[in-house]
Short mmCIF file of C-alpha atoms and ligand atoms in Angstrom, two decimals:
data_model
loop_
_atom_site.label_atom_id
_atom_site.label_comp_id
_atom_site.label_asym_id
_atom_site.label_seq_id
_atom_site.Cartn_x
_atom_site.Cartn_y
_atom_site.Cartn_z
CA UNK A 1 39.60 134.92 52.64
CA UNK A 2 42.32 135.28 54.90
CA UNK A 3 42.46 133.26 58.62
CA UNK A 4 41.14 135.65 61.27
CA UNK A 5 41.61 132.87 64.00
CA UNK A 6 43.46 134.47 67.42
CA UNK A 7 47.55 133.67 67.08
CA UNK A 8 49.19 132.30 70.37
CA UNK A 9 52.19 131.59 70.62
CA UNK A 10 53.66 128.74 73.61
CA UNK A 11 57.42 129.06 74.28
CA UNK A 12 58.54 125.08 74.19
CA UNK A 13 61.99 125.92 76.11
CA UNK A 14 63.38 128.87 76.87
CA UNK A 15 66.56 129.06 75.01
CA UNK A 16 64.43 127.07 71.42
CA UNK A 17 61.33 126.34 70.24
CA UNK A 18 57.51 127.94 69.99
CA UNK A 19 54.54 126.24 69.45
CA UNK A 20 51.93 128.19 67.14
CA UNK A 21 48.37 127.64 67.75
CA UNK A 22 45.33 129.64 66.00
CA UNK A 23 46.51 129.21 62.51
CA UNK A 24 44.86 127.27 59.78
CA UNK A 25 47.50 126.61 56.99
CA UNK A 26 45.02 125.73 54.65
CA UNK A 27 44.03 129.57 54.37
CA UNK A 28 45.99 132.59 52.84
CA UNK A 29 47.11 134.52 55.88
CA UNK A 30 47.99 138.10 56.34
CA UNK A 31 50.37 140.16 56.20
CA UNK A 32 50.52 140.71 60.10
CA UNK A 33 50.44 136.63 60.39
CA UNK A 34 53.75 136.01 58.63
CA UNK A 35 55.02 138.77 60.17
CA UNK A 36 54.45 137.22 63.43
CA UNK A 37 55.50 133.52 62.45
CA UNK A 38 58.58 135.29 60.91
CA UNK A 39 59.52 136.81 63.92
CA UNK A 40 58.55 133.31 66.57
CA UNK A 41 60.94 131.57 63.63
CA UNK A 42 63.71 134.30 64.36
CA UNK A 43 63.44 134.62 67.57
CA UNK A 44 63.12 130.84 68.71
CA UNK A 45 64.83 129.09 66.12
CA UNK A 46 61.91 126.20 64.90
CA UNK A 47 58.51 126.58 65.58
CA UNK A 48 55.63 124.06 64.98
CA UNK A 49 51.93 124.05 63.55
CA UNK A 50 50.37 121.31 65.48
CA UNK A 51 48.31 118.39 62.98
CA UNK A 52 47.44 120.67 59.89
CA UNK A 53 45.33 118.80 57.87
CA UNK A 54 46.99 120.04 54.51
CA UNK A 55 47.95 119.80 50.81
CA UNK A 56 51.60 119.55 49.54
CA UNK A 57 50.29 122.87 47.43
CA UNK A 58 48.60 124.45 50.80
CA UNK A 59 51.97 123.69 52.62
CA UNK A 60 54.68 125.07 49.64
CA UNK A 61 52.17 127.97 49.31
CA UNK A 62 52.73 128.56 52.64
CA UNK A 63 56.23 128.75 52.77
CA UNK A 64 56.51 131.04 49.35
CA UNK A 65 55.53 133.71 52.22
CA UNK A 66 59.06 133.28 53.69
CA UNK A 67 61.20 132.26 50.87
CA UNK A 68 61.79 129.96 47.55
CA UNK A 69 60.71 126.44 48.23
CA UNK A 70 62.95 123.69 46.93
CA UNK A 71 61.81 119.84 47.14
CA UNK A 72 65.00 119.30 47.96
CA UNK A 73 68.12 121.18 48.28
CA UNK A 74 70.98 119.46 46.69
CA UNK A 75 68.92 118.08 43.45
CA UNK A 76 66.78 120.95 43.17
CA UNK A 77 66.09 123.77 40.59
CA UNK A 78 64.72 126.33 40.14
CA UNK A 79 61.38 125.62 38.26
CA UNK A 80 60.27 123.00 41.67
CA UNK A 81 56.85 122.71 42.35
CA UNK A 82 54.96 121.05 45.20
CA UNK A 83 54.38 117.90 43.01
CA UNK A 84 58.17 116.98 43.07
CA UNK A 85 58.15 116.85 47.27
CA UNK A 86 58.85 113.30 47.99
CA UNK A 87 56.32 111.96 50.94
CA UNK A 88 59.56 109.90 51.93
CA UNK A 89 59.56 107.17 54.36
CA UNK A 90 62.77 108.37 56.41
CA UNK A 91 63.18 105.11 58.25
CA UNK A 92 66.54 104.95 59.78
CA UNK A 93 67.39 101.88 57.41
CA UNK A 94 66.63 104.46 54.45
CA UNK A 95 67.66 107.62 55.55
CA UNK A 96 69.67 108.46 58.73
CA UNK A 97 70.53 111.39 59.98
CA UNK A 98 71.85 110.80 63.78
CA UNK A 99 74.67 113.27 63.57
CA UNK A 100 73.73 117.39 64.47
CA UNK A 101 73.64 119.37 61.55
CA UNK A 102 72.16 122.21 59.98
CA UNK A 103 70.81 121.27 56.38
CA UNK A 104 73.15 120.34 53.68
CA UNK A 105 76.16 123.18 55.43
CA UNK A 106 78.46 121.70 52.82
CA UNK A 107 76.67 123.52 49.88
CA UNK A 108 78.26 127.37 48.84
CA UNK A 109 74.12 128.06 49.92
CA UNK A 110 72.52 125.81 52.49
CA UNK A 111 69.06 126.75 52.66
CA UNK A 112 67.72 129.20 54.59
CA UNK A 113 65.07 127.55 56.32
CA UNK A 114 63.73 123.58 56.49
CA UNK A 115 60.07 122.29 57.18
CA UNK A 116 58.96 119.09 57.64
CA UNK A 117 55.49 117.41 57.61
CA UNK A 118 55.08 114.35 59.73
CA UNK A 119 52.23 112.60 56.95
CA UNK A 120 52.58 109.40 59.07
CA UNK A 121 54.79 109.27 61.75
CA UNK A 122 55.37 105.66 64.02
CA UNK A 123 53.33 105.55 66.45
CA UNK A 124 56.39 106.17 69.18
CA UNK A 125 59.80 106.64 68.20
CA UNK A 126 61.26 108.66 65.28
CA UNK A 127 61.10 112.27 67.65
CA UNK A 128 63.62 114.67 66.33
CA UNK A 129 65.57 117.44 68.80
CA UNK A 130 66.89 120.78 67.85
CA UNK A 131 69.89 123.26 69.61
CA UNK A 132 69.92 126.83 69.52
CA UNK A 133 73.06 127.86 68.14
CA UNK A 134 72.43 131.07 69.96
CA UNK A 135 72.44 129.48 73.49
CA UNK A 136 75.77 127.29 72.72
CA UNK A 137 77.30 130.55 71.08
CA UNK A 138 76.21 132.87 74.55
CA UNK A 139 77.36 129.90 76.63
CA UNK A 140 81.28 130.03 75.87
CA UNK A 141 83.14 132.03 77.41
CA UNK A 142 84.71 135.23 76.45
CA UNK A 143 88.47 134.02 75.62
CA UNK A 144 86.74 131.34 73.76
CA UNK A 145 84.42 133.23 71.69
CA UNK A 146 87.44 135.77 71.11
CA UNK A 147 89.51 132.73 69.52
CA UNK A 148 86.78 131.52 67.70
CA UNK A 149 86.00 134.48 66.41
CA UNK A 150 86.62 135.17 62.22
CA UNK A 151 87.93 131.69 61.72
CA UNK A 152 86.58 129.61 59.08
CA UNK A 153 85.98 126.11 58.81
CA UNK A 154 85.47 123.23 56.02
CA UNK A 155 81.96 121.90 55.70
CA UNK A 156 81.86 118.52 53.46
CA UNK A 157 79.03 116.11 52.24
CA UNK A 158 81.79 113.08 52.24
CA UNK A 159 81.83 111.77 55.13
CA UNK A 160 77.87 111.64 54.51
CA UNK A 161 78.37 109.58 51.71
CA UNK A 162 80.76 107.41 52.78
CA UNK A 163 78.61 106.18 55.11
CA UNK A 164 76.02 105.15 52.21
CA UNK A 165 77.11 101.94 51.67
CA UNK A 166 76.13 101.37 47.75
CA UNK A 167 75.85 104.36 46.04
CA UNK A 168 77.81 106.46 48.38
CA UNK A 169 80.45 106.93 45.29
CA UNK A 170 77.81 107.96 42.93
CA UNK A 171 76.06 110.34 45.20
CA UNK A 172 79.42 111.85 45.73
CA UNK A 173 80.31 112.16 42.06
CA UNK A 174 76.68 113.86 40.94
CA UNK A 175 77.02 116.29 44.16
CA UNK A 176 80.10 117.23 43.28
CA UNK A 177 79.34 117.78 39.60
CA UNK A 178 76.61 120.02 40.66
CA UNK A 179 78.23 121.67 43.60
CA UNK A 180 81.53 121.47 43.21
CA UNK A 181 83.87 120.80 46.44
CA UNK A 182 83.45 121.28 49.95
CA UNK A 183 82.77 124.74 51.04
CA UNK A 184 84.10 126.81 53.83
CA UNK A 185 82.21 128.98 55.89
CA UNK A 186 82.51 131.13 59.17
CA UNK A 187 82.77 129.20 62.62
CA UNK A 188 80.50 131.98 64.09
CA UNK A 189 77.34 133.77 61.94
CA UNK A 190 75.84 137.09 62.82
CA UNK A 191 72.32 135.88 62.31
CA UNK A 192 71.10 139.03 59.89
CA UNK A 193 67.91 139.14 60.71
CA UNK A 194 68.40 138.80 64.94
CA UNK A 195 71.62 140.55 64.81
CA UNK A 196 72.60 137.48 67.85
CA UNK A 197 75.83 135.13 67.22
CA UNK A 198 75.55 131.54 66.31
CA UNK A 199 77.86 128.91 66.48
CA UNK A 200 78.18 127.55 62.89
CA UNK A 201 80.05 124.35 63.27
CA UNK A 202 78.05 120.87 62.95
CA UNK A 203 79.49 117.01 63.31
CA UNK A 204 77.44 115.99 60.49
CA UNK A 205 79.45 118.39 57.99
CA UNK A 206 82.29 120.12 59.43
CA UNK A 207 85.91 118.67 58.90
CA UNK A 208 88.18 121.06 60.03
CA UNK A 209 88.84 124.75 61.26
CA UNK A 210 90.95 126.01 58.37
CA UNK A 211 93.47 128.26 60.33
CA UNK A 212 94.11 125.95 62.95
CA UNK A 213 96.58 122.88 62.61
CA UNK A 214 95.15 119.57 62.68
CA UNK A 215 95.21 118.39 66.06
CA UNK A 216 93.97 121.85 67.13
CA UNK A 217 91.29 121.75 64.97
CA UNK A 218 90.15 118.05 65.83
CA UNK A 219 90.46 118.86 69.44
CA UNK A 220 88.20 122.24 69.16
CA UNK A 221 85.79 120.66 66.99
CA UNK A 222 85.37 117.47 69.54
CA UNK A 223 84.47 120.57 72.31
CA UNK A 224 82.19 121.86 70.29
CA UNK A 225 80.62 119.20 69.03
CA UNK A 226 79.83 118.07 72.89
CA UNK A 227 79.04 121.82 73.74
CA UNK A 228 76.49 122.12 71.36
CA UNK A 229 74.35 118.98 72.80
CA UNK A 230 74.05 120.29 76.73
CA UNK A 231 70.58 119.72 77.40
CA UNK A 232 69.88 123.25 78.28
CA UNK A 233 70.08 123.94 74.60
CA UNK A 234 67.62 121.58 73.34
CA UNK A 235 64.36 120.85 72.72
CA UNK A 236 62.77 117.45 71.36
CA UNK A 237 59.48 117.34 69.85
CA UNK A 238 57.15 113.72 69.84
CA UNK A 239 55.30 113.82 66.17
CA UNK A 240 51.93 113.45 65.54
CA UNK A 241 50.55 112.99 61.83
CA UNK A 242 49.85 116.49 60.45
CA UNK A 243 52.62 118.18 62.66
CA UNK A 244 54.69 121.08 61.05
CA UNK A 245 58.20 122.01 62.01
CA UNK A 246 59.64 125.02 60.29
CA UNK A 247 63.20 125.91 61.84
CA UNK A 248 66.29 128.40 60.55
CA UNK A 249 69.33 126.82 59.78
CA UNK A 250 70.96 129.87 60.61
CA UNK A 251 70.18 129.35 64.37
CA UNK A 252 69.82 125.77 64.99
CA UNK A 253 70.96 122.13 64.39
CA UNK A 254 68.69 119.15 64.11
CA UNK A 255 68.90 115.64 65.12
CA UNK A 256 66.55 112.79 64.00
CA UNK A 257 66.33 110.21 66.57
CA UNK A 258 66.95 106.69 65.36
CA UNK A 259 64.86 104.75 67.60
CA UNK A 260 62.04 103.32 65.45
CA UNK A 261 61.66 100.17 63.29
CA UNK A 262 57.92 101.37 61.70
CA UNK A 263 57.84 104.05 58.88
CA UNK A 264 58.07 107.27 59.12
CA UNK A 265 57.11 109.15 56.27
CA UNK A 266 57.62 113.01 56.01
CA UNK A 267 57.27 115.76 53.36
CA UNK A 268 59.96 118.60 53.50
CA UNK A 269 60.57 121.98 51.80
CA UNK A 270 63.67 123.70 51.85
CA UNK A 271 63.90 127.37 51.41
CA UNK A 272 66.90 128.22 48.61
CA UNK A 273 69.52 130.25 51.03
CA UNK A 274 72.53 132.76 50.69
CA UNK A 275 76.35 132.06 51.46
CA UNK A 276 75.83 132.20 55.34
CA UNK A 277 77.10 135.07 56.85
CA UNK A 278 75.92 137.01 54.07
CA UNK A 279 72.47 139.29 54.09
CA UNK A 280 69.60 137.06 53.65
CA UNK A 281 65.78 137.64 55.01
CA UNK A 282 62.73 135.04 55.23
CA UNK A 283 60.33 137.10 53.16
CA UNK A 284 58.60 136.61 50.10
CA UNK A 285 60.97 136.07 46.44
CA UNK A 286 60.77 139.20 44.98
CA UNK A 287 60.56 141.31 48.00
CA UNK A 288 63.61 143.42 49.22
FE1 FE2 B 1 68.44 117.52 58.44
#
């Protein structure tokens, strides 16, 4: 049985985000359904399923339409299943995130894709905004994009674990043992699917811009750092339990708002990516 429901789709902002309503997640869908959230992820950058009542096995079989799921992207193998997803409580104490950032940019292969379940989120608090890369890419001007243009910049997990104040060391030392290093990547993606231009820098993991000296680079990196949060560019969404978010890490950067003291406890896939700026597709493993 596949869903037969009517698909509409509500534009959040105009430069990111798209509600989806009319889809059960519980059901197989068709062929012409992922082809239509495929193209609402693509073309808005993170879209949302509004409470879906749903298994961690309903919610990674899901996602297999668009990619390989991973419980988690820097631990995670190849032979994952949906019983490994941690239902984590992300409480800022636990787990903080309040820098931008695309997922985990200091892997050789960030994922492609992230989505997160709100199972119980507070009851206010705890929202989390995203920026199209797209927008803050269109909005620099033409000398700017011109300079920026080709260079390449250094994308580290250190500075992440530096700020974990007990095991920072050993998270460091098993990342790097299965990672390796930091990992350098382009300042500016063609997104392969959209063909648009994305700013690719985030504060959360980028250290420097390789062909620029140090002061340059610092200097450029504060700009864009502050260009990437004008308002214009964002979107914030206000969870309720069952919630979805499913957003490209190709086209956007997150931010988890640290304003709550309650739990907040959240399932997330990642979808295994490709060394951005490389081809790589949301479609089924397999599939080419
Ligand atoms: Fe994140």
């Amino acid at each position: 049985m596949t869903t037969t429901d009517k698909i509409a789709l509500e534009r959040v902002t105009s430069n990111v985000g798209a509600v989806i309503n009319g889809i059960d997640l519980r059901l197989p869908q068709s062929a012409q359904t992922i082809d239509t959230v495929r193209q609402a992820l693509i073309n808005h950058g993170v879209i949302f399923f509004r409470r879906q009542d749903i298994s961690l096995e309903q919610f990674w079989a899901f996602l297999e339409n668009f990619g390989r799921p991973q419980k988690e992207e820097i631990k995670g193998t190849d032979h994952d299943r949906p019983s490994d997803v941690h239902t984590a409580d992300m409480s800022p104490s636990r787990y903080s995130t309040a820098t931008w950032h695309a997922d985990t940019t200091s892997l050789p292969r960030p994922p492609l894709a992230t989505a997160l379940r709100a199972a119980a989120p507070p009851e206010f608090g705890g929202d989390t905004c995203w920026s199209s890369m797209y927008a803050a890419w269109d909005a620099l001007s033409e000398p700017m994009q011109q300079m920026l243009d080709g260079l390449t910049a250094v994308h580290s997990i250190k500075p992440t674990a530096e700020g974990m104040e007990e095991y920072g060391h050993l998270f460091l030392a098993d990342y790097e043992a299965r990672h390796g290093g930091d990992s350098t990547h382009p300042v500016v993606l063609t997104h392969p699917e959209s063909g648009r231009r994305a700013l690719y820098v985030s504060e959360c993991f980028t250290t420097r811009i390789v062909e620029l000296a140090p002061a340059e680079s610092a200097a450029m990196l504060a700009m864009l750092f502050r260009h990437i949060q004008r308002p214009e560019f964002i979107m914030r969404w206000k969870w309720s339990a069952g919630d979805i978010a499913f957003w490209d890490n190709r086209s956007v950067q997150h931010y988890a708002v640290p304003d709550y003291t309650e739990a907040r406890v959240m399932q997330r896939i990642v979808l295994a990516g490709v060394k951005p700026g490389e081809p790589s597709a949301l479609q089924p493993v397999g599939v080419s």
